[in-house]
Amino acid sequence: MANLHYCPLCGNWRRAFDEDEGACRVCLMRRFAAGCEDAIARELATAPIHVRRRFGPYVGRRGTLGVRPPRPTRRQCGDDYEAALERWELRIARMEWDAARQRLHRIRVAKAEDERRQR
Ligand SMILES: [Zn+2]
């Protein structure tokens, strides 16, 4: 168990751990995704109505997240269960970050297009 580190943020024992940040990789990915969501909220606050309609909190998410891989089960993984679960959580967190980043990018492109049209 020497390669396990306790993450003070999520309270899990993790294999993938960022010593510099003092948090596990899953928490880091979640923090990045939250940062993107904050940026999205700020961009949408100053976006024209048609951009907001297109990318508001309940639209534009579908299709960007993709298909989630199934959660591993203990029966499937046996002794590897804890590690498999961590890999799965990391994958989901990364997918969410990717989706948020993609959405942020699309909003910025839509806003830039709109500004060009205004000129
Ligand atoms: Zn964590």
PDB file of N, CA, C and O in Angstrom, residues 1-68:
ATOM      1  N   MET A   1       0.839  -1.211   0.000  1.00  0.00           N
ATOM      2  CA  MET A   1       0.000   0.000   0.000  1.00  0.00           C
ATOM      3  C   MET A   1       0.869   1.255   0.000  1.00  0.00           C
ATOM      4  O   MET A   1       0.410   2.343   0.293  1.00  0.00           O
ATOM      5  N   ALA A   2       2.171   1.094  -0.298  1.00  0.00           N
ATOM      6  CA  ALA A   2       3.106   2.216  -0.197  1.00  0.00           C
ATOM      7  C   ALA A   2       2.788   3.313  -1.215  1.00  0.00           C
ATOM      8  O   ALA A   2       3.094   4.475  -0.977  1.00  0.00           O
ATOM      9  N   ASN A   3       2.169   2.934  -2.331  1.00  0.00           N
ATOM     10  CA  ASN A   3       1.921   3.928  -3.370  1.00  0.00           C
ATOM     11  C   ASN A   3       0.573   4.634  -3.199  1.00  0.00           C
ATOM     12  O   ASN A   3       0.140   5.374  -4.064  1.00  0.00           O
ATOM     13  N   LEU A   4      -0.084   4.399  -2.058  1.00  0.00           N
ATOM     14  CA  LEU A   4      -1.375   5.048  -1.811  1.00  0.00           C
ATOM     15  C   LEU A   4      -1.176   6.331  -1.008  1.00  0.00           C
ATOM     16  O   LEU A   4      -0.378   6.366  -0.072  1.00  0.00           O
ATOM     17  N   HIS A   5      -1.897   7.374  -1.404  1.00  0.00           N
ATOM     18  CA  HIS A   5      -1.849   8.636  -0.669  1.00  0.00           C
ATOM     19  C   HIS A   5      -3.263   9.030  -0.260  1.00  0.00           C
ATOM     20  O   HIS A   5      -4.200   8.852  -1.030  1.00  0.00           O
ATOM     21  N   TYR A   6      -3.362   9.606   0.923  1.00  0.00           N
ATOM     22  CA  TYR A   6      -4.670  10.060   1.375  1.00  0.00           C
ATOM     23  C   TYR A   6      -4.954  11.444   0.794  1.00  0.00           C
ATOM     24  O   TYR A   6      -4.146  12.363   0.908  1.00  0.00           O
ATOM     25  N   CYS A   7      -6.113  11.591   0.131  1.00  0.00           N
ATOM     26  CA  CYS A   7      -6.491  12.888  -0.410  1.00  0.00           C
ATOM     27  C   CYS A   7      -7.386  13.618   0.581  1.00  0.00           C
ATOM     28  O   CYS A   7      -8.467  13.135   0.904  1.00  0.00           O
ATOM     29  N   PRO A   8      -6.922  14.783   1.092  1.00  0.00           N
ATOM     30  CA  PRO A   8      -7.720  15.508   2.089  1.00  0.00           C
ATOM     31  C   PRO A   8      -8.988  16.129   1.499  1.00  0.00           C
ATOM     32  O   PRO A   8      -9.884  16.511   2.242  1.00  0.00           O
ATOM     33  N   LEU A   9      -9.061  16.241   0.182  1.00  0.00           N
ATOM     34  CA  LEU A   9     -10.229  16.873  -0.435  1.00  0.00           C
ATOM     35  C   LEU A   9     -11.403  15.912  -0.555  1.00  0.00           C
ATOM     36  O   LEU A   9     -12.533  16.263  -0.246  1.00  0.00           O
ATOM     37  N   CYS A  10     -11.144  14.697  -1.047  1.00  0.00           N
ATOM     38  CA  CYS A  10     -12.249  13.750  -1.235  1.00  0.00           C
ATOM     39  C   CYS A  10     -12.240  12.635  -0.197  1.00  0.00           C
ATOM     40  O   CYS A  10     -13.185  11.851  -0.125  1.00  0.00           O
ATOM     41  N   GLY A  11     -11.170  12.571   0.609  1.00  0.00           N
ATOM     42  CA  GLY A  11     -11.123  11.572   1.667  1.00  0.00           C
ATOM     43  C   GLY A  11     -10.892  10.150   1.179  1.00  0.00           C
ATOM     44  O   GLY A  11     -11.195   9.199   1.889  1.00  0.00           O
ATOM     45  N   ASN A  12     -10.371  10.003  -0.044  1.00  0.00           N
ATOM     46  CA  ASN A  12     -10.085   8.673  -0.571  1.00  0.00           C
ATOM     47  C   ASN A  12      -8.584   8.404  -0.565  1.00  0.00           C
ATOM     48  O   ASN A  12      -7.770   9.337  -0.626  1.00  0.00           O
ATOM     49  N   TRP A  13      -8.259   7.122  -0.501  1.00  0.00           N
ATOM     50  CA  TRP A  13      -6.865   6.720  -0.702  1.00  0.00           C
ATOM     51  C   TRP A  13      -6.655   6.543  -2.194  1.00  0.00           C
ATOM     52  O   TRP A  13      -7.347   5.753  -2.830  1.00  0.00           O
ATOM     53  N   ARG A  14      -5.720   7.308  -2.748  1.00  0.00           N
ATOM     54  CA  ARG A  14      -5.558   7.333  -4.200  1.00  0.00           C
ATOM     55  C   ARG A  14      -4.189   6.876  -4.652  1.00  0.00           C
ATOM     56  O   ARG A  14      -3.192   7.056  -3.954  1.00  0.00           O
ATOM     57  N   ARG A  15      -4.169   6.364  -5.870  1.00  0.00           N
ATOM     58  CA  ARG A  15      -2.906   5.974  -6.506  1.00  0.00           C
ATOM     59  C   ARG A  15      -2.339   7.126  -7.315  1.00  0.00           C
ATOM     60  O   ARG A  15      -1.145   7.397  -7.281  1.00  0.00           O
ATOM     61  N   ALA A  16      -3.236   7.776  -8.081  1.00  0.00           N
ATOM     62  CA  ALA A  16      -2.808   8.921  -8.884  1.00  0.00           C
ATOM     63  C   ALA A  16      -2.930  10.173  -8.030  1.00  0.00           C
ATOM     64  O   ALA A  16      -4.031  10.641  -7.729  1.00  0.00           O
ATOM     65  N   PHE A  17      -1.785  10.697  -7.626  1.00  0.00           N
ATOM     66  CA  PHE A  17      -1.776  11.783  -6.658  1.00  0.00           C
ATOM     67  C   PHE A  17      -0.803  12.864  -7.097  1.00  0.00           C
ATOM     68  O   PHE A  17       0.292  12.577  -7.577  1.00  0.00           O
ATOM     69  N   ASP A  18      -1.221  14.115  -6.958  1.00  0.00           N
ATOM     70  CA  ASP A  18      -0.353  15.227  -7.307  1.00  0.00           C
ATOM     71  C   ASP A  18       0.239  15.825  -6.041  1.00  0.00           C
ATOM     72  O   ASP A  18      -0.446  16.521  -5.297  1.00  0.00           O
ATOM     73  N   GLU A  19       1.507  15.523  -5.779  1.00  0.00           N
ATOM     74  CA  GLU A  19       2.152  15.962  -4.539  1.00  0.00           C
ATOM     75  C   GLU A  19       2.140  17.486  -4.410  1.00  0.00           C
ATOM     76  O   GLU A  19       1.928  18.033  -3.340  1.00  0.00           O
ATOM     77  N   ASP A  20       2.387  18.161  -5.512  1.00  0.00           N
ATOM     78  CA  ASP A  20       2.467  19.628  -5.479  1.00  0.00           C
ATOM     79  C   ASP A  20       1.150  20.264  -5.072  1.00  0.00           C
ATOM     80  O   ASP A  20       1.116  21.265  -4.365  1.00  0.00           O
ATOM     81  N   GLU A  21       0.059  19.666  -5.557  1.00  0.00           N
ATOM     82  CA  GLU A  21      -1.257  20.244  -5.291  1.00  0.00           C
ATOM     83  C   GLU A  21      -1.841  19.723  -3.982  1.00  0.00           C
ATOM     84  O   GLU A  21      -2.825  20.264  -3.483  1.00  0.00           O
ATOM     85  N   GLY A  22      -1.279  18.641  -3.471  1.00  0.00           N
ATOM     86  CA  GLY A  22      -1.798  18.042  -2.248  1.00  0.00           C
ATOM     87  C   GLY A  22      -3.172  17.439  -2.437  1.00  0.00           C
ATOM     88  O   GLY A  22      -3.962  17.356  -1.495  1.00  0.00           O
ATOM     89  N   ALA A  23      -3.461  17.039  -3.682  1.00  0.00           N
ATOM     90  CA  ALA A  23      -4.772  16.462  -3.978  1.00  0.00           C
ATOM     91  C   ALA A  23      -4.620  15.350  -5.011  1.00  0.00           C
ATOM     92  O   ALA A  23      -3.620  15.301  -5.735  1.00  0.00           O
ATOM     93  N   CYS A  24      -5.621  14.470  -5.057  1.00  0.00           N
ATOM     94  CA  CYS A  24      -5.570  13.394  -6.035  1.00  0.00           C
ATOM     95  C   CYS A  24      -5.917  13.931  -7.428  1.00  0.00           C
ATOM     96  O   CYS A  24      -6.437  15.039  -7.571  1.00  0.00           O
ATOM     97  N   ARG A  25      -5.618  13.136  -8.439  1.00  0.00           N
ATOM     98  CA  ARG A  25      -5.855  13.559  -9.826  1.00  0.00           C
ATOM     99  C   ARG A  25      -7.345  13.767 -10.102  1.00  0.00           C
ATOM    100  O   ARG A  25      -7.721  14.648 -10.866  1.00  0.00           O
ATOM    101  N   VAL A  26      -8.179  12.946  -9.456  1.00  0.00           N
ATOM    102  CA  VAL A  26      -9.629  13.088  -9.654  1.00  0.00           C
ATOM    103  C   VAL A  26     -10.079  14.465  -9.157  1.00  0.00           C
ATOM    104  O   VAL A  26     -10.798  15.187  -9.854  1.00  0.00           O
ATOM    105  N   CYS A  27      -9.600  14.847  -7.965  1.00  0.00           N
ATOM    106  CA  CYS A  27      -9.951  16.162  -7.415  1.00  0.00           C
ATOM    107  C   CYS A  27      -9.422  17.288  -8.311  1.00  0.00           C
ATOM    108  O   CYS A  27     -10.082  18.303  -8.493  1.00  0.00           O
ATOM    109  N   LEU A  28      -8.213  17.094  -8.845  1.00  0.00           N
ATOM    110  CA  LEU A  28      -7.640  18.114  -9.727  1.00  0.00           C
ATOM    111  C   LEU A  28      -8.503  18.309 -10.963  1.00  0.00           C
ATOM    112  O   LEU A  28      -8.819  19.440 -11.342  1.00  0.00           O
ATOM    113  N   MET A  29      -8.888  17.178 -11.592  1.00  0.00           N
ATOM    114  CA  MET A  29      -9.742  17.243 -12.791  1.00  0.00           C
ATOM    115  C   MET A  29     -11.056  17.943 -12.460  1.00  0.00           C
ATOM    116  O   MET A  29     -11.559  18.744 -13.238  1.00  0.00           O
ATOM    117  N   ARG A  30     -11.601  17.605 -11.290  1.00  0.00           N
ATOM    118  CA  ARG A  30     -12.869  18.221 -10.875  1.00  0.00           C
ATOM    119  C   ARG A  30     -12.695  19.709 -10.661  1.00  0.00           C
ATOM    120  O   ARG A  30     -13.579  20.504 -10.973  1.00  0.00           O
ATOM    121  N   ARG A  31     -11.523  20.108 -10.137  1.00  0.00           N
ATOM    122  CA  ARG A  31     -11.251  21.521  -9.922  1.00  0.00           C
ATOM    123  C   ARG A  31     -11.138  22.245 -11.275  1.00  0.00           C
ATOM    124  O   ARG A  31     -11.663  23.339 -11.455  1.00  0.00           O
ATOM    125  N   PHE A  32     -10.454  21.605 -12.224  1.00  0.00           N
ATOM    126  CA  PHE A  32     -10.337  22.200 -13.569  1.00  0.00           C
ATOM    127  C   PHE A  32     -11.723  22.369 -14.189  1.00  0.00           C
ATOM    128  O   PHE A  32     -12.023  23.398 -14.798  1.00  0.00           O
ATOM    129  N   ALA A  33     -12.552  21.326 -14.061  1.00  0.00           N
ATOM    130  CA  ALA A  33     -13.907  21.375 -14.642  1.00  0.00           C
ATOM    131  C   ALA A  33     -14.721  22.492 -13.995  1.00  0.00           C
ATOM    132  O   ALA A  33     -15.411  23.240 -14.683  1.00  0.00           O
ATOM    133  N   ALA A  34     -14.595  22.632 -12.665  1.00  0.00           N
ATOM    134  CA  ALA A  34     -15.324  23.687 -11.951  1.00  0.00           C
ATOM    135  C   ALA A  34     -14.854  25.063 -12.415  1.00  0.00           C
ATOM    136  O   ALA A  34     -15.658  25.985 -12.583  1.00  0.00           O
ATOM    137  N   GLY A  35     -13.551  25.188 -12.648  1.00  0.00           N
ATOM    138  CA  GLY A  35     -12.999  26.443 -13.158  1.00  0.00           C
ATOM    139  C   GLY A  35     -13.586  26.784 -14.513  1.00  0.00           C
ATOM    140  O   GLY A  35     -13.914  27.946 -14.791  1.00  0.00           O
ATOM    141  N   CYS A  36     -13.740  25.772 -15.376  1.00  0.00           N
ATOM    142  CA  CYS A  36     -14.344  25.971 -16.696  1.00  0.00           C
ATOM    143  C   CYS A  36     -15.805  26.381 -16.560  1.00  0.00           C
ATOM    144  O   CYS A  36     -16.266  27.271 -17.279  1.00  0.00           O
ATOM    145  N   GLU A  37     -16.515  25.726 -15.642  1.00  0.00           N
ATOM    146  CA  GLU A  37     -17.931  26.060 -15.448  1.00  0.00           C
ATOM    147  C   GLU A  37     -18.079  27.509 -14.979  1.00  0.00           C
ATOM    148  O   GLU A  37     -18.992  28.217 -15.398  1.00  0.00           O
ATOM    149  N   ASP A  38     -17.165  27.963 -14.112  1.00  0.00           N
ATOM    150  CA  ASP A  38     -17.181  29.354 -13.657  1.00  0.00           C
ATOM    151  C   ASP A  38     -16.959  30.296 -14.829  1.00  0.00           C
ATOM    152  O   ASP A  38     -17.640  31.315 -14.970  1.00  0.00           O
ATOM    153  N   ALA A  39     -15.984  29.947 -15.673  1.00  0.00           N
ATOM    154  CA  ALA A  39     -15.679  30.775 -16.843  1.00  0.00           C
ATOM    155  C   ALA A  39     -16.877  30.806 -17.799  1.00  0.00           C
ATOM    156  O   ALA A  39     -17.195  31.845 -18.378  1.00  0.00           O
ATOM    157  N   ILE A  40     -17.549  29.669 -17.943  1.00  0.00           N
ATOM    158  CA  ILE A  40     -18.743  29.584 -18.799  1.00  0.00           C
ATOM    159  C   ILE A  40     -19.822  30.530 -18.273  1.00  0.00           C
ATOM    160  O   ILE A  40     -20.424  31.289 -19.032  1.00  0.00           O
ATOM    161  N   ALA A  41     -20.041  30.496 -16.958  1.00  0.00           N
ATOM    162  CA  ALA A  41     -21.054  31.362 -16.345  1.00  0.00           C
ATOM    163  C   ALA A  41     -20.727  32.836 -16.603  1.00  0.00           C
ATOM    164  O   ALA A  41     -21.611  33.643 -16.908  1.00  0.00           O
ATOM    165  N   ARG A  42     -19.430  33.183 -16.485  1.00  0.00           N
ATOM    166  CA  ARG A  42     -19.024  34.572 -16.720  1.00  0.00           C
ATOM    167  C   ARG A  42     -19.226  34.966 -18.177  1.00  0.00           C
ATOM    168  O   ARG A  42     -19.705  36.057 -18.469  1.00  0.00           O
ATOM    169  N   GLU A  43     -18.874  34.055 -19.097  1.00  0.00           N
ATOM    170  CA  GLU A  43     -19.034  34.344 -20.528  1.00  0.00           C
ATOM    171  C   GLU A  43     -20.513  34.499 -20.883  1.00  0.00           C
ATOM    172  O   GLU A  43     -20.887  35.394 -21.635  1.00  0.00           O
ATOM    173  N   LEU A  44     -21.342  33.612 -20.342  1.00  0.00           N
ATOM    174  CA  LEU A  44     -22.767  33.643 -20.667  1.00  0.00           C
ATOM    175  C   LEU A  44     -23.439  34.899 -20.123  1.00  0.00           C
ATOM    176  O   LEU A  44     -24.383  35.418 -20.716  1.00  0.00           O
ATOM    177  N   ALA A  45     -22.921  35.398 -18.985  1.00  0.00           N
ATOM    178  CA  ALA A  45     -23.519  36.575 -18.358  1.00  0.00           C
ATOM    179  C   ALA A  45     -23.455  37.785 -19.290  1.00  0.00           C
ATOM    180  O   ALA A  45     -24.324  38.656 -19.240  1.00  0.00           O
ATOM    181  N   THR A  46     -22.440  37.844 -20.138  1.00  0.00           N
ATOM    182  CA  THR A  46     -22.274  38.994 -21.031  1.00  0.00           C
ATOM    183  C   THR A  46     -22.555  38.616 -22.491  1.00  0.00           C
ATOM    184  O   THR A  46     -22.254  39.388 -23.397  1.00  0.00           O
ATOM    185  N   ALA A  47     -23.108  37.426 -22.695  1.00  0.00           N
ATOM    186  CA  ALA A  47     -23.362  36.962 -24.067  1.00  0.00           C
ATOM    187  C   ALA A  47     -24.717  37.456 -24.563  1.00  0.00           C
ATOM    188  O   ALA A  47     -25.635  37.651 -23.762  1.00  0.00           O
ATOM    189  N   PRO A  48     -24.843  37.672 -25.881  1.00  0.00           N
ATOM    190  CA  PRO A  48     -26.153  38.021 -26.421  1.00  0.00           C
ATOM    191  C   PRO A  48     -27.144  36.869 -26.225  1.00  0.00           C
ATOM    192  O   PRO A  48     -26.735  35.724 -26.065  1.00  0.00           O
ATOM    193  N   ILE A  49     -28.412  37.225 -26.238  1.00  0.00           N
ATOM    194  CA  ILE A  49     -29.466  36.268 -25.868  1.00  0.00           C
ATOM    195  C   ILE A  49     -29.429  34.989 -26.708  1.00  0.00           C
ATOM    196  O   ILE A  49     -29.612  33.897 -26.177  1.00  0.00           O
ATOM    197  N   HIS A  50     -29.137  35.121 -27.999  1.00  0.00           N
ATOM    198  CA  HIS A  50     -29.168  33.897 -28.820  1.00  0.00           C
ATOM    199  C   HIS A  50     -28.019  32.950 -28.498  1.00  0.00           C
ATOM    200  O   HIS A  50     -28.147  31.740 -28.615  1.00  0.00           O
ATOM    201  N   VAL A  51     -26.899  33.515 -28.025  1.00  0.00           N
ATOM    202  CA  VAL A  51     -25.785  32.664 -27.584  1.00  0.00           C
ATOM    203  C   VAL A  51     -26.151  31.991 -26.265  1.00  0.00           C
ATOM    204  O   VAL A  51     -25.910  30.802 -26.054  1.00  0.00           O
ATOM    205  N   ARG A  52     -26.795  32.774 -25.390  1.00  0.00           N
ATOM    206  CA  ARG A  52     -27.213  32.214 -24.099  1.00  0.00           C
ATOM    207  C   ARG A  52     -28.224  31.081 -24.289  1.00  0.00           C
ATOM    208  O   ARG A  52     -28.194  30.091 -23.590  1.00  0.00           O
ATOM    209  N   ARG A  53     -29.119  31.293 -25.268  1.00  0.00           N
ATOM    210  CA  ARG A  53     -30.112  30.256 -25.539  1.00  0.00           C
ATOM    211  C   ARG A  53     -29.444  28.985 -26.028  1.00  0.00           C
ATOM    212  O   ARG A  53     -29.853  27.890 -25.691  1.00  0.00           O
ATOM    213  N   ARG A  54     -28.411  29.183 -26.827  1.00  0.00           N
ATOM    214  CA  ARG A  54     -27.744  28.027 -27.420  1.00  0.00           C
ATOM    215  C   ARG A  54     -26.883  27.278 -26.404  1.00  0.00           C
ATOM    216  O   ARG A  54     -26.735  26.063 -26.472  1.00  0.00           O
ATOM    217  N   PHE A  55     -26.301  28.013 -25.471  1.00  0.00           N
ATOM    218  CA  PHE A  55     -25.322  27.380 -24.574  1.00  0.00           C
ATOM    219  C   PHE A  55     -25.683  27.460 -23.095  1.00  0.00           C
ATOM    220  O   PHE A  55     -24.845  27.178 -22.247  1.00  0.00           O
ATOM    221  N   GLY A  56     -26.913  27.863 -22.792  1.00  0.00           N
ATOM    222  CA  GLY A  56     -27.331  27.985 -21.394  1.00  0.00           C
ATOM    223  C   GLY A  56     -27.140  26.700 -20.618  1.00  0.00           C
ATOM    224  O   GLY A  56     -26.826  25.664 -21.206  1.00  0.00           O
ATOM    225  N   PRO A  57     -27.298  26.753 -19.290  1.00  0.00           N
ATOM    226  CA  PRO A  57     -26.954  25.607 -18.443  1.00  0.00           C
ATOM    227  C   PRO A  57     -27.640  24.295 -18.814  1.00  0.00           C
ATOM    228  O   PRO A  57     -27.097  23.230 -18.531  1.00  0.00           O
ATOM    229  N   TYR A  58     -28.830  24.390 -19.446  1.00  0.00           N
ATOM    230  CA  TYR A  58     -29.530  23.123 -19.703  1.00  0.00           C
ATOM    231  C   TYR A  58     -29.517  22.706 -21.160  1.00  0.00           C
ATOM    232  O   TYR A  58     -30.138  21.741 -21.542  1.00  0.00           O
ATOM    233  N   VAL A  59     -28.839  23.480 -21.976  1.00  0.00           N
ATOM    234  CA  VAL A  59     -28.697  23.083 -23.378  1.00  0.00           C
ATOM    235  C   VAL A  59     -27.219  23.013 -23.738  1.00  0.00           C
ATOM    236  O   VAL A  59     -26.369  23.532 -23.020  1.00  0.00           O
ATOM    237  N   GLY A  60     -26.943  22.367 -24.819  1.00  0.00           N
ATOM    238  CA  GLY A  60     -25.571  22.344 -25.312  1.00  0.00           C
ATOM    239  C   GLY A  60     -24.667  21.394 -24.557  1.00  0.00           C
ATOM    240  O   GLY A  60     -23.510  21.237 -24.898  1.00  0.00           O
ATOM    241  N   ARG A  61     -25.160  20.784 -23.519  1.00  0.00           N
ATOM    242  CA  ARG A  61     -24.347  19.808 -22.792  1.00  0.00           C
ATOM    243  C   ARG A  61     -24.475  18.436 -23.438  1.00  0.00           C
ATOM    244  O   ARG A  61     -23.539  17.675 -23.473  1.00  0.00           O
ATOM    245  N   ARG A  62     -25.707  18.184 -23.883  1.00  0.00           N
ATOM    246  CA  ARG A  62     -25.945  16.878 -24.502  1.00  0.00           C
ATOM    247  C   ARG A  62     -25.040  16.716 -25.722  1.00  0.00           C
ATOM    248  O   ARG A  62     -24.869  17.640 -26.504  1.00  0.00           O
ATOM    249  N   GLY A  63     -24.488  15.578 -25.867  1.00  0.00           N
ATOM    250  CA  GLY A  63     -23.654  15.334 -27.042  1.00  0.00           C
ATOM    251  C   GLY A  63     -22.193  15.658 -26.793  1.00  0.00           C
ATOM    252  O   GLY A  63     -21.335  15.080 -27.425  1.00  0.00           O
ATOM    253  N   THR A  64     -21.926  16.568 -25.857  1.00  0.00           N
ATOM    254  CA  THR A  64     -20.526  16.918 -25.631  1.00  0.00           C
ATOM    255  C   THR A  64     -19.873  15.985 -24.611  1.00  0.00           C
ATOM    256  O   THR A  64     -18.670  15.816 -24.614  1.00  0.00           O
ATOM    257  N   LEU A  65     -20.699  15.405 -23.745  1.00  0.00           N
ATOM    258  CA  LEU A  65     -20.130  14.577 -22.686  1.00  0.00           C
ATOM    259  C   LEU A  65     -19.786  13.176 -23.202  1.00  0.00           C
ATOM    260  O   LEU A  65     -18.904  12.527 -22.679  1.00  0.00           O
ATOM    261  N   GLY A  66     -20.493  12.741 -24.227  1.00  0.00           N
ATOM    262  CA  GLY A  66     -20.227  11.412 -24.760  1.00  0.00           C
ATOM    263  C   GLY A  66     -20.818  10.333 -23.877  1.00  0.00           C
ATOM    264  O   GLY A  66     -21.516  10.617 -22.904  1.00  0.00           O
ATOM    265  N   VAL A  67     -20.512   9.108 -24.213  1.00  0.00           N
ATOM    266  CA  VAL A  67     -21.073   7.980 -23.471  1.00  0.00           C
ATOM    267  C   VAL A  67     -20.164   7.648 -22.304  1.00  0.00           C
ATOM    268  O   VAL A  67     -18.964   7.441 -22.470  1.00  0.00           O
ATOM    269  N   ARG A  68     -20.756   7.634 -21.111  1.00  0.00           N
ATOM    270  CA  ARG A  68     -19.959   7.310 -19.931  1.00  0.00           C
ATOM    271  C   ARG A  68     -19.646   5.816 -19.889  1.00  0.00           C
ATOM    272  O   ARG A  68     -20.535   4.997 -20.069  1.00  0.00           O
TER     273      ARG A  68
END
